[in-house]
């Protein structure tokens, strides 16, 4: 099957992924012992 198109949602119009991005950054920050809050993620 040949791919005819690709769809990117970088601003949350189709899927709200902001929470997942924050949680991923939080995991990394915790591993590096760096404080990281939701406010800093905005």
PDB file of C-alpha atoms in Angstrom:
ATOM      1  CA  UNK A   1       0.000   0.000   0.000  1.00  0.00           C
ATOM      2  CA  UNK A   2       1.436   3.351  -1.046  1.00  0.00           C
ATOM      3  CA  UNK A   3       1.201   6.220   1.437  1.00  0.00           C
ATOM      4  CA  UNK A   4      -0.627   9.122  -0.204  1.00  0.00           C
ATOM      5  CA  UNK A   5      -0.651  11.638   2.631  1.00  0.00           C
ATOM      6  CA  UNK A   6       0.578  12.391   6.128  1.00  0.00           C
ATOM      7  CA  UNK A   7      -1.287  14.359   8.768  1.00  0.00           C
ATOM      8  CA  UNK A   8       0.423  16.312  11.532  1.00  0.00           C
ATOM      9  CA  UNK A   9      -1.388  17.891  14.477  1.00  0.00           C
ATOM     10  CA  UNK A  10       1.153  20.137  16.158  1.00  0.00           C
ATOM     11  CA  UNK A  11      -1.184  22.507  17.956  1.00  0.00           C
ATOM     12  CA  UNK A  12      -3.824  20.241  19.435  1.00  0.00           C
ATOM     13  CA  UNK A  13      -6.612  20.890  16.934  1.00  0.00           C
ATOM     14  CA  UNK A  14      -7.314  17.218  16.265  1.00  0.00           C
ATOM     15  CA  UNK A  15      -5.981  15.619  19.445  1.00  0.00           C
ATOM     16  CA  UNK A  16      -5.141  17.361  22.713  1.00  0.00           C
ATOM     17  CA  UNK A  17      -1.727  15.904  23.562  1.00  0.00           C
ATOM     18  CA  UNK A  18      -0.419  18.710  25.790  1.00  0.00           C
ATOM     19  CA  UNK A  19      -0.886  16.609  28.932  1.00  0.00           C
ATOM     20  CA  UNK A  20       1.109  13.713  27.464  1.00  0.00           C
ATOM     21  CA  UNK A  21       3.939  16.026  26.447  1.00  0.00           C
ATOM     22  CA  UNK A  22       4.054  17.485  29.958  1.00  0.00           C
ATOM     23  CA  UNK A  23       4.134  14.025  31.518  1.00  0.00           C
ATOM     24  CA  UNK A  24       6.990  12.952  29.236  1.00  0.00           C
ATOM     25  CA  UNK A  25       9.036  16.050  30.139  1.00  0.00           C
ATOM     26  CA  UNK A  26       8.211  15.464  33.811  1.00  0.00           C
ATOM     27  CA  UNK A  27       9.606  11.916  33.669  1.00  0.00           C
ATOM     28  CA  UNK A  28      12.850  13.232  32.183  1.00  0.00           C
ATOM     29  CA  UNK A  29      13.067  16.076  34.707  1.00  0.00           C
ATOM     30  CA  UNK A  30      12.539  13.633  37.578  1.00  0.00           C
ATOM     31  CA  UNK A  31      15.271  11.342  36.240  1.00  0.00           C
ATOM     32  CA  UNK A  32      17.641  14.323  36.157  1.00  0.00           C
ATOM     33  CA  UNK A  33      16.430  15.629  39.562  1.00  0.00           C
ATOM     34  CA  UNK A  34      15.238  18.872  37.994  1.00  0.00           C
ATOM     35  CA  UNK A  35      12.097  20.508  39.406  1.00  0.00           C
ATOM     36  CA  UNK A  36       9.482  20.909  36.679  1.00  0.00           C
ATOM     37  CA  UNK A  37       5.914  22.161  37.084  1.00  0.00           C
ATOM     38  CA  UNK A  38       2.928  22.505  34.801  1.00  0.00           C
ATOM     39  CA  UNK A  39       3.381  26.286  34.947  1.00  0.00           C
ATOM     40  CA  UNK A  40       6.929  25.931  33.587  1.00  0.00           C
ATOM     41  CA  UNK A  41       5.586  23.712  30.829  1.00  0.00           C
ATOM     42  CA  UNK A  42       3.250  26.428  29.501  1.00  0.00           C
TER      43      UNK A  42
END
